[in-house]
Coordinates of C-alpha atoms in Angstrom, one line a residue:
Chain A
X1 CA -86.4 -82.1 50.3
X2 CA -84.6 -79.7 51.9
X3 CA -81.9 -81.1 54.3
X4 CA -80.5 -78.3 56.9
X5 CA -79.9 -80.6 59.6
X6 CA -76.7 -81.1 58.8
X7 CA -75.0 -79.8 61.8
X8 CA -77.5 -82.4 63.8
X9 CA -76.2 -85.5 61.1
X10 CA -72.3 -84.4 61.1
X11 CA -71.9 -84.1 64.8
X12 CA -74.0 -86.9 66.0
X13 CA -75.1 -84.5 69.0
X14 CA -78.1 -83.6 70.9
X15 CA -78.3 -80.1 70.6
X16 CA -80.6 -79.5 68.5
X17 CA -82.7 -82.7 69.8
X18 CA -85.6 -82.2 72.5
X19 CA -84.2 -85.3 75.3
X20 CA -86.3 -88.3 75.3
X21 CA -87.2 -90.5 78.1
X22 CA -85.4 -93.3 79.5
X23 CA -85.1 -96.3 77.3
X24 CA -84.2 -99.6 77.3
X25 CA -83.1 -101.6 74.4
X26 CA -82.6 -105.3 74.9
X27 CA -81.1 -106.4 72.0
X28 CA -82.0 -110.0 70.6
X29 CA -78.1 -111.3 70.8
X30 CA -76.7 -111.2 74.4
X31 CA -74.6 -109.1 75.5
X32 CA -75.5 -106.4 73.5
X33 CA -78.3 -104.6 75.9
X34 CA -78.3 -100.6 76.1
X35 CA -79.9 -98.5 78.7
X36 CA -80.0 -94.4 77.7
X37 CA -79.7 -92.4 80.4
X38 CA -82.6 -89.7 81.0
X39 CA -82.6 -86.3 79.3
X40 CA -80.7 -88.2 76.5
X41 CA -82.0 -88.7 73.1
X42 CA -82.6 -92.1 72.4
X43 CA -80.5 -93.4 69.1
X44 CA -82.5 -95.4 66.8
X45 CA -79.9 -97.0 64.8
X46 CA -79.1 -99.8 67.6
X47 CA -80.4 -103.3 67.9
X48 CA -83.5 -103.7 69.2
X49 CA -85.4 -107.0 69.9
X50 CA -87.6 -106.9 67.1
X51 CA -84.6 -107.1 64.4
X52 CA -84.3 -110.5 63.1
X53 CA -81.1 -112.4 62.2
X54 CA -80.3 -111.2 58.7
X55 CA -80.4 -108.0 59.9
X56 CA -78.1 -108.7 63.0
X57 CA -75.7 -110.6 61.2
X58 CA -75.5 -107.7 58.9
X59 CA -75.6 -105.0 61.6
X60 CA -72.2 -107.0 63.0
X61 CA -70.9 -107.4 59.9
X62 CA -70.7 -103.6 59.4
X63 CA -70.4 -103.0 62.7
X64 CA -66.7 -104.7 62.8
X65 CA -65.4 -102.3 59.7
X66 CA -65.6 -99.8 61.7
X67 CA -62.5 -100.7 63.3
X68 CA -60.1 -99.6 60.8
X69 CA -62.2 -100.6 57.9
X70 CA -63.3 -97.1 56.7
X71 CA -67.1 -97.4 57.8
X72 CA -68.6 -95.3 60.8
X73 CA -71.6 -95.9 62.6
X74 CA -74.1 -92.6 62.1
X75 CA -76.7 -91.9 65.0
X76 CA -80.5 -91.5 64.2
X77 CA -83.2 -89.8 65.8
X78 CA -87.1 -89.3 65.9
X79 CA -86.6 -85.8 66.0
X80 CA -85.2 -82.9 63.9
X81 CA -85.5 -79.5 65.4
X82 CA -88.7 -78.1 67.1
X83 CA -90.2 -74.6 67.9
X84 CA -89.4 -73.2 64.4
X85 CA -90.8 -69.6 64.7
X86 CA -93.9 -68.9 62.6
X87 CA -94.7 -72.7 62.5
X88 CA -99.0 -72.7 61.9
X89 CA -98.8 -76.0 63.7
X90 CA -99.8 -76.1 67.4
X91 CA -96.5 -75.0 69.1
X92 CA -97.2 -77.5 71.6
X93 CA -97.4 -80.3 69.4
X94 CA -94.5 -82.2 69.1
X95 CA -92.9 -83.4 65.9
X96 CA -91.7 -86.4 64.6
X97 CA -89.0 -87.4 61.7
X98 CA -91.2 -89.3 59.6
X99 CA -89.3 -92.3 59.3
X100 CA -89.3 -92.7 63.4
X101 CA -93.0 -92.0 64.0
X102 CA -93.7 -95.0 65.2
X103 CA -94.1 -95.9 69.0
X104 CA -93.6 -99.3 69.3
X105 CA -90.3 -101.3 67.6
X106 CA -90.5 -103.1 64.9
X107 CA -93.7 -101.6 63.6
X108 CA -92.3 -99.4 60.9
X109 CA -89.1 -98.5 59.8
X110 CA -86.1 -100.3 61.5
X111 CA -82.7 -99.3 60.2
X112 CA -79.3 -98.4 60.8
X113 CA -76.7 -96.2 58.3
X114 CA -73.1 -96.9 58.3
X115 CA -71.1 -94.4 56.1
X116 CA -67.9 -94.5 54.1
X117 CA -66.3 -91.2 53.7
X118 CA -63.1 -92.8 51.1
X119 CA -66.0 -94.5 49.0
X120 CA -68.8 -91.7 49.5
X121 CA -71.1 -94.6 50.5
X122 CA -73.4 -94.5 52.6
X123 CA -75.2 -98.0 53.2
X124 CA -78.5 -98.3 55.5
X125 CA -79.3 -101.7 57.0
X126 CA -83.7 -101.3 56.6
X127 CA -86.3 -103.9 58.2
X128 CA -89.5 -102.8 57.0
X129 CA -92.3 -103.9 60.0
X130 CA -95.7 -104.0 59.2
X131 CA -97.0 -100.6 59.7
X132 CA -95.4 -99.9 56.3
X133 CA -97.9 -102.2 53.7
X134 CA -98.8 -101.0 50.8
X135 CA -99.7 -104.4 48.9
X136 CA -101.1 -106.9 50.9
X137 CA -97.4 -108.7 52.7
X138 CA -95.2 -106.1 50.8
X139 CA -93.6 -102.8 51.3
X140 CA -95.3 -99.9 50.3
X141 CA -93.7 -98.4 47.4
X142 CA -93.4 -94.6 48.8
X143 CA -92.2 -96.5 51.7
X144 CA -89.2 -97.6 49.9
X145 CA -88.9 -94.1 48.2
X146 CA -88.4 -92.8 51.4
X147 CA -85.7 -94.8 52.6
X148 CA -83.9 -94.4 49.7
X149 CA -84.1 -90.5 50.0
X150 CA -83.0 -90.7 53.4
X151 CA -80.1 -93.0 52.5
X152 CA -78.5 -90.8 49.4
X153 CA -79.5 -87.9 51.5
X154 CA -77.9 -88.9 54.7
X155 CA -74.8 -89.5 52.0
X156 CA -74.6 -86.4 50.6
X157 CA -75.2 -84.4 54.0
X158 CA -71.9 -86.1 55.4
X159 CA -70.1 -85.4 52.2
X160 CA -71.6 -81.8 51.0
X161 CA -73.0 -80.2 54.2
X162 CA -76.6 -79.2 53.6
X163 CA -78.7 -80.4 50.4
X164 CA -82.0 -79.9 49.0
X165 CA -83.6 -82.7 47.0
X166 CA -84.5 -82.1 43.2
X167 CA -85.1 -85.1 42.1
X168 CA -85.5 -88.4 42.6
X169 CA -85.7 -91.3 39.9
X170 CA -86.5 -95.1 41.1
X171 CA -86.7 -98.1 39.5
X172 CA -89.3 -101.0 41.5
X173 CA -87.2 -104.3 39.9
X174 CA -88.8 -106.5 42.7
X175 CA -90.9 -106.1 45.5
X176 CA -89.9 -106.0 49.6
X177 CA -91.6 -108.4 51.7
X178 CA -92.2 -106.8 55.0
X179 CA -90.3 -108.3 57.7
X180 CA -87.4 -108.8 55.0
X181 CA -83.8 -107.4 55.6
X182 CA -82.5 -105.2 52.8
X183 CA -79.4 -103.5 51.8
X184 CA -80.1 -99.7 51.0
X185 CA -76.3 -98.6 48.7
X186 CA -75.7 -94.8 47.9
X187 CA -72.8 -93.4 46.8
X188 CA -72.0 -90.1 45.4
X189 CA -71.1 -90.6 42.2
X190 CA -70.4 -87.0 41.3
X191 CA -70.4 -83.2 42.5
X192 CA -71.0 -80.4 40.1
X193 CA -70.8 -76.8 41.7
X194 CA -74.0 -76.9 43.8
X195 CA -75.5 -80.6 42.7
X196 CA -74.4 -83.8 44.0
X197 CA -75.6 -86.8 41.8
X198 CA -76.1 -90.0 44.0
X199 CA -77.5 -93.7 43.0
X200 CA -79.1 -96.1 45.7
X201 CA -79.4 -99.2 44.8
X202 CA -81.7 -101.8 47.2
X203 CA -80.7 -105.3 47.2
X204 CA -81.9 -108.6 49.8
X205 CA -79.5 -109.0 52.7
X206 CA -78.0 -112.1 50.8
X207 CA -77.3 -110.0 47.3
X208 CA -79.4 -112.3 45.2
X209 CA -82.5 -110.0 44.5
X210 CA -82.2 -106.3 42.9
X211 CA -85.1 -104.6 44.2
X212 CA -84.7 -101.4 43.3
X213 CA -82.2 -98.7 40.8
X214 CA -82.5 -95.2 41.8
X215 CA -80.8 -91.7 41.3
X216 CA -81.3 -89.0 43.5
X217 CA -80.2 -85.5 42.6
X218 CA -79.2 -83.0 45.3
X219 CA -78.2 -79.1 45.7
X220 CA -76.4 -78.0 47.9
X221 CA -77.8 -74.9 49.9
X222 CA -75.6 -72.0 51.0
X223 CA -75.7 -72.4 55.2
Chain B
X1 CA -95.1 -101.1 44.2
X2 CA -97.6 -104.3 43.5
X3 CA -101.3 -103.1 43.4
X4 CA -103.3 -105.9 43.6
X5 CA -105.8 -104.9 46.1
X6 CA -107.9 -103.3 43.4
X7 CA -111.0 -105.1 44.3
X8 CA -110.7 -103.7 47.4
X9 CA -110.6 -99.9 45.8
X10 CA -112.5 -100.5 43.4
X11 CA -115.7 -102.1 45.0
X12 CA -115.1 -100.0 48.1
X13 CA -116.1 -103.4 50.1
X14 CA -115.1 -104.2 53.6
X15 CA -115.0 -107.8 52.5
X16 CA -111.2 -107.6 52.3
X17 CA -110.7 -105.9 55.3
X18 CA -110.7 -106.4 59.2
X19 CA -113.4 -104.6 61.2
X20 CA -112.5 -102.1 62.9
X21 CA -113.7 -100.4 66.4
X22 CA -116.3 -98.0 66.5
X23 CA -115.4 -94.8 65.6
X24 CA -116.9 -91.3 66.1
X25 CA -115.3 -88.7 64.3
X26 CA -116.3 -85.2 64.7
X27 CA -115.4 -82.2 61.9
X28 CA -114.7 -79.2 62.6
X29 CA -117.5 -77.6 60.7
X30 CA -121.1 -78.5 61.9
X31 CA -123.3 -80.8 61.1
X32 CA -120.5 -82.8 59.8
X33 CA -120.3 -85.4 62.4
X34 CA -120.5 -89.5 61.5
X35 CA -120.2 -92.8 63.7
X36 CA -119.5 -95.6 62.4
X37 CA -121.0 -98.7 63.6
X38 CA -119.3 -101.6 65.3
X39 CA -117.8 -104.1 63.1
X40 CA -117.7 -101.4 59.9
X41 CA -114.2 -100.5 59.0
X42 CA -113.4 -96.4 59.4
X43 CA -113.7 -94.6 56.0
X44 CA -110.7 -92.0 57.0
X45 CA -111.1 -90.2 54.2
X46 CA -114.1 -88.5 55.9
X47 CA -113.2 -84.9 58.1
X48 CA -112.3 -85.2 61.3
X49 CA -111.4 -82.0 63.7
X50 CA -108.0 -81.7 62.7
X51 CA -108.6 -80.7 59.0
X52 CA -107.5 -77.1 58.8
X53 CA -110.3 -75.0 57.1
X54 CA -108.4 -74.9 53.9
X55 CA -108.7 -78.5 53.9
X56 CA -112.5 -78.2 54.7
X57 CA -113.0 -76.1 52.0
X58 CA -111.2 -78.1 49.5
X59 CA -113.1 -80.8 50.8
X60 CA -116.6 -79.5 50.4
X61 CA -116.0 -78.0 46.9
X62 CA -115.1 -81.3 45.3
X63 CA -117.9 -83.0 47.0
X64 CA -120.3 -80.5 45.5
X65 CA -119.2 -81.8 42.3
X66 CA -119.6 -85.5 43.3
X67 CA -123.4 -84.5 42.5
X68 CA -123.8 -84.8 39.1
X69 CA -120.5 -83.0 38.3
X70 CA -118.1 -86.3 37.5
X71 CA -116.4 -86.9 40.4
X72 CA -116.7 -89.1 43.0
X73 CA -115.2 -89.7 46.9
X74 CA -113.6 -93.0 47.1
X75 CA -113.3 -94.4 50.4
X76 CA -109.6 -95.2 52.5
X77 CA -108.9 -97.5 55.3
X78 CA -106.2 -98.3 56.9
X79 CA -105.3 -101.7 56.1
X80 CA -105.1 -103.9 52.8
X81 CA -105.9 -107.8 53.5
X82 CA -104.4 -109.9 56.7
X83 CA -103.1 -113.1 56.7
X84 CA -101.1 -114.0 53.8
X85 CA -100.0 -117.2 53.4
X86 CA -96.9 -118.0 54.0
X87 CA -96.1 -114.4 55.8
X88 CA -92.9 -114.7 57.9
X89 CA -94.4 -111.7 60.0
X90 CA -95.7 -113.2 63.0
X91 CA -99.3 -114.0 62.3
X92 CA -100.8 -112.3 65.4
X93 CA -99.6 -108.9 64.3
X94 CA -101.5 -106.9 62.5
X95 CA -100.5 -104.9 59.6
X96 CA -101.6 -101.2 58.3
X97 CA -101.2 -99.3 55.1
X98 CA -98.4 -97.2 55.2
X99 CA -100.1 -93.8 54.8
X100 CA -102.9 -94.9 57.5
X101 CA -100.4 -96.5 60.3
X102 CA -101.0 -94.1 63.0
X103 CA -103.5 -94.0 65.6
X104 CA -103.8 -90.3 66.1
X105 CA -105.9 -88.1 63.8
X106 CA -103.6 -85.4 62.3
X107 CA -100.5 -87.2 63.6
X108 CA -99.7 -88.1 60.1
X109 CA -101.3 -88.3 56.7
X110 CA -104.8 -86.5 56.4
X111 CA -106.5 -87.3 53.2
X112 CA -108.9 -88.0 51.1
X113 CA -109.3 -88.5 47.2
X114 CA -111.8 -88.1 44.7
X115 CA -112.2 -89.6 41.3
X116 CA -113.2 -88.3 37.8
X117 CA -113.1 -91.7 35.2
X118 CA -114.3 -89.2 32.0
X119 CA -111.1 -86.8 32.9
X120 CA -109.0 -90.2 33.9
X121 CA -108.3 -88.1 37.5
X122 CA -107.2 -88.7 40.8
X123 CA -107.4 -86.0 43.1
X124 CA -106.2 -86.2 46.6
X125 CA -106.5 -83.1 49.1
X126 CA -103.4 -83.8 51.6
X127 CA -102.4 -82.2 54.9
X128 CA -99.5 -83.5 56.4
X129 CA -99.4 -83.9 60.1
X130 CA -96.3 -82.9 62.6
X131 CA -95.4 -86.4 62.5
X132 CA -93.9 -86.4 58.8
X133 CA -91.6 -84.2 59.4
X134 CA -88.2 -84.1 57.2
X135 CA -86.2 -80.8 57.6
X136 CA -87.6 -78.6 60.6
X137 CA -91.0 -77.8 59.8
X138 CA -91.6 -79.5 56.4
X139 CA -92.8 -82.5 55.2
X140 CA -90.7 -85.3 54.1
X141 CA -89.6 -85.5 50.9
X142 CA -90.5 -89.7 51.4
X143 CA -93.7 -88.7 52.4
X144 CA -94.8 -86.6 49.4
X145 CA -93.1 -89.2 47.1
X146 CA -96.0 -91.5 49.2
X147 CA -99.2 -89.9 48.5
X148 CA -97.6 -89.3 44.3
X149 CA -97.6 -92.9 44.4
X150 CA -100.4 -93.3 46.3
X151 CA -102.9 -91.1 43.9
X152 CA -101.2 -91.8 41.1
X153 CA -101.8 -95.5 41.5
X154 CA -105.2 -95.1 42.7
X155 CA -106.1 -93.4 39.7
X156 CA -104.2 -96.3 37.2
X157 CA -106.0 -98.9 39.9
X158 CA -109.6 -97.2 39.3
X159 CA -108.9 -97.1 35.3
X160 CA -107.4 -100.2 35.0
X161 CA -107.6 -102.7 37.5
X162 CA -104.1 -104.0 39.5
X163 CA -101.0 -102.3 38.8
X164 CA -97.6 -102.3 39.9
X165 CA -95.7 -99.3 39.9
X166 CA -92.4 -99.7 37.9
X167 CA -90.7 -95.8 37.4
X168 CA -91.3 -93.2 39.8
X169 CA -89.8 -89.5 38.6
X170 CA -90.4 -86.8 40.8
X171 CA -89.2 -83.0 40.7
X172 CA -88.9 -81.1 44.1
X173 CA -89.6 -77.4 43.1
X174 CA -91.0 -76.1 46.4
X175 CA -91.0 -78.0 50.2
X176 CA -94.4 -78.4 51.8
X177 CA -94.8 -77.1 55.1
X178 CA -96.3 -79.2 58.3
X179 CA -100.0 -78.3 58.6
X180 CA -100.6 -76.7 55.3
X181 CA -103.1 -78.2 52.7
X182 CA -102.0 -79.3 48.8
X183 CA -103.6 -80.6 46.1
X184 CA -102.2 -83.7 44.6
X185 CA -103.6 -83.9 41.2
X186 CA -102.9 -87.3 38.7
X187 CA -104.0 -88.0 35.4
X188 CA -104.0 -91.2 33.2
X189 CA -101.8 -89.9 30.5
X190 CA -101.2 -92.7 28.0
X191 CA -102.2 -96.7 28.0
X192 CA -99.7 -98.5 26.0
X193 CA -100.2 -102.4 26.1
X194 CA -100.0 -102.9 30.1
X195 CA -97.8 -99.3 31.0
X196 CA -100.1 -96.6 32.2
X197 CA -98.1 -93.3 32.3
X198 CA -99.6 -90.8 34.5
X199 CA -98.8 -87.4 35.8
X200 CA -98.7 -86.0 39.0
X201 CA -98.3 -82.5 40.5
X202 CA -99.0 -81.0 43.8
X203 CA -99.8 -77.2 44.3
X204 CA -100.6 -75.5 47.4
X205 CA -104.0 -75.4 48.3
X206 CA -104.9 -71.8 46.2
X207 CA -103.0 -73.2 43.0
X208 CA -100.6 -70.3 43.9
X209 CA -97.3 -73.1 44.4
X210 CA -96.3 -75.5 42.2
X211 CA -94.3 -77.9 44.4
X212 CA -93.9 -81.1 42.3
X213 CA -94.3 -82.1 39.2
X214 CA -94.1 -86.0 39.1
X215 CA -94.7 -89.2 36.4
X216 CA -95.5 -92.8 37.6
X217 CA -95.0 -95.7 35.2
X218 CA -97.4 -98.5 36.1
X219 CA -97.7 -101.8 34.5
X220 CA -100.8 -104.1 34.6
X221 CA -101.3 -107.2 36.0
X222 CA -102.7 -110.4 34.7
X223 CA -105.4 -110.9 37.6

C-alpha cells in the first residue's frame, strides 16, 4: 500500500512522530538496558526482554556489521503521522502502525530491520508472540504477509524514496511456529522507471527451513 | 497458512475454545443489544457501537438474506485452541487469533462474515480500525492481505474441510481508508484434487471502488 513515510523511514527522526511516554527496556542480556527519555518516541527495533536467544544471537550478529560491514540499524515506531485533515475517524483517536499495535512486549510482532544499501537488502529479525495465531501454535498466514510487505517495503523506501504496493505474490513452503525466530530477506532485484521488483524470502534463524518465497512489486510515487 | 481448526468453523462450537468473560455489547442501532453469558465465548462478529452505519447497513441487508435467501452468519472468536503440546510459548500465556488480538472494540479488525454454500461464497463486511494503520490514514497493506486470507480460507474451510493456504496473489488497485467500510467478497473457483483456487476482491462499501482483486491457492488436508 501506499508508502509516503519516507521522510519518517530515511531520517530516522521524530518529526513526524507524536512523543511517547517514558520507557524502559531491560533487555534479556546484561548490559544492554535502554531508558528513552520523555517526549521521545520509543524505538521498537531494540531488545526487549521478551526476545529469546535465537533472536539475540542474531540481533548481535547483525548488530556488529554495522561497524564497517555495510549494514545499518533502521529505527521503528508505533506511529506514522496523525491528524491527517479530513480523516472520518475520531480526530482524537490515536493511531497505531499495525505491526506495533500491541501494548505489551512480546505479544505480537517483535522485530528489528537492518539494511544494506551496497546489496539493496533489507533483512528484518521477526519473533512472532502469540497475539498473532492463526492455526492453533502457528503464525497466522496474513501475519506473515505483512511482515514481508513491511520488509521489501522498508527496502525499497530506503532505496527509491516513496512506493506504493501493487502487488504482492507469496509462497507458504512451511509454516512459523509462534515464539520461533525467523529471518525475513528482501532485496531489490530490479528498478524499471517507476516499479521496483523486490523478493523476500523467510527462512528459520538457523537457515535450515524455507518458509516462505515472495515477490513484492512496488511504484514509486512522485513526492 | 495451516487451517486445521475447521471443526471449530465449521460446527461453530465453543468446545475448542476457552470461555471467555461476560460480555455486553451494545449497537449502535436499537434494539440491537446482546450479553453473553458467563463462561460463553464472545461471538465478535455481532455489532457493537463502533460499526459505522455503512457497516450496519451492510450488516443488516445480508442478514435479511440469512432467512431463507442462502446465506448464513458464521460466528468469530478470538482465539483458535490453547495448549498445544509441545508449545515452546510459555504455557501460562494465552494466545489470540491474529485478526481478534485486541481488547478494544474498533481498535482493530471489525468484522463479520456470511456464507452462501450453493454460490461457494464467503462474504466478509470489514471496517478497519485506527490501529491498522500503514501510510497516514490507511489501512495496511498486511492487514488487507489478512482478512483475503482470512475469507478466502473461511470459505475453502466451510466447502472443504482443513486447508492450508499455499499461493497468495494480491493486486493493490486502490488503498483503504481508516474507518471506512468494504466488502471482501471470495468465491470457490475451481477444486482440483486437494487445490481449491478461490478469488477475492474488495470494493468499497457502495461497490463504487474496486480496491483488490486477489487469488488464494489452498491445498486440503488429510484430517
Amino acid at each position: 500500500m501506499l508508502r509516503n513515510c519516507a521522510r519518517l523511514l530515511l531520517r530516522g527522526t521524530a518529526l513526524s512522530v507524536r512523543p511517547q511516554a517514558v520507557h524502559s527496556v531491560r533487555c534479556s542480556f546484561p548490559g544492554i538496558t535502554r531508558t528513552f527519555a520523555e517526549e521521545q518516541p520509543r524505538d521498537y527495533g531494540f531488545p526487549n526482554a521478551t526476545w529469546n536467544s535465537n533472536m539475540m544471537g542474531l540481533y548481535q550478529t547483525y548488530l556488529a556489521q554495522c561497524n564497517g560491514g555495510g549494514w545499518r540499524k533502521i529505527p521503528s515506531y508505533n506511529t506514522t503521522v496523525h491528524h491527517i485533515a479530513g480523516d472520518p475517524l475520531d480526530p482524537a483517536r490515536e493511531t497505531r502502525l499495525f505491526t506495533r499495535n500491541l501494548d505489551q512486549d512480546g505479544d505480537g510482532f517483535e522485530y528489528c530491520m537492518f539494511y544494506n544499501k551496497a546489496e539493496r537488502r533489507m533483512v528484518c529479525l521477526f519473533q512472532p508472540g502469540p497475539y498473532l495465531e492463526g492455526p492453533p501454535g502457528y503464525t497466522h498466514g496474513g501475519c506473515i504477509a505483512t511482515i514481508i510487505d513491511s520488509t521489501a517495503g522498508a527496502g525499497a523506501v530506503y532505496l527509491c524514496g516513496s512506493v506504493m504496493t501493487a502487488n504482492l505474490n507469496i509462497n507458504y513452503k512451511n509454516p512459523i511456529r509462534l515464539g520461533s525466530t525467523v529471518i525475513v530477506d528482501s532485496k531489490v532485484e530490479k528498478i524499471e522507471n517507476r516499479k521496483v521488483y523486490t523478493t523476500c524470502h523467510i527462512r528459520s534463524h538457523d537457515d535450515t527451513v524455507l518458509h516462505t518465497e515472495s515477490t513484492v512489486l512496488f511504484i514509486k510515487l512522485n513526492v
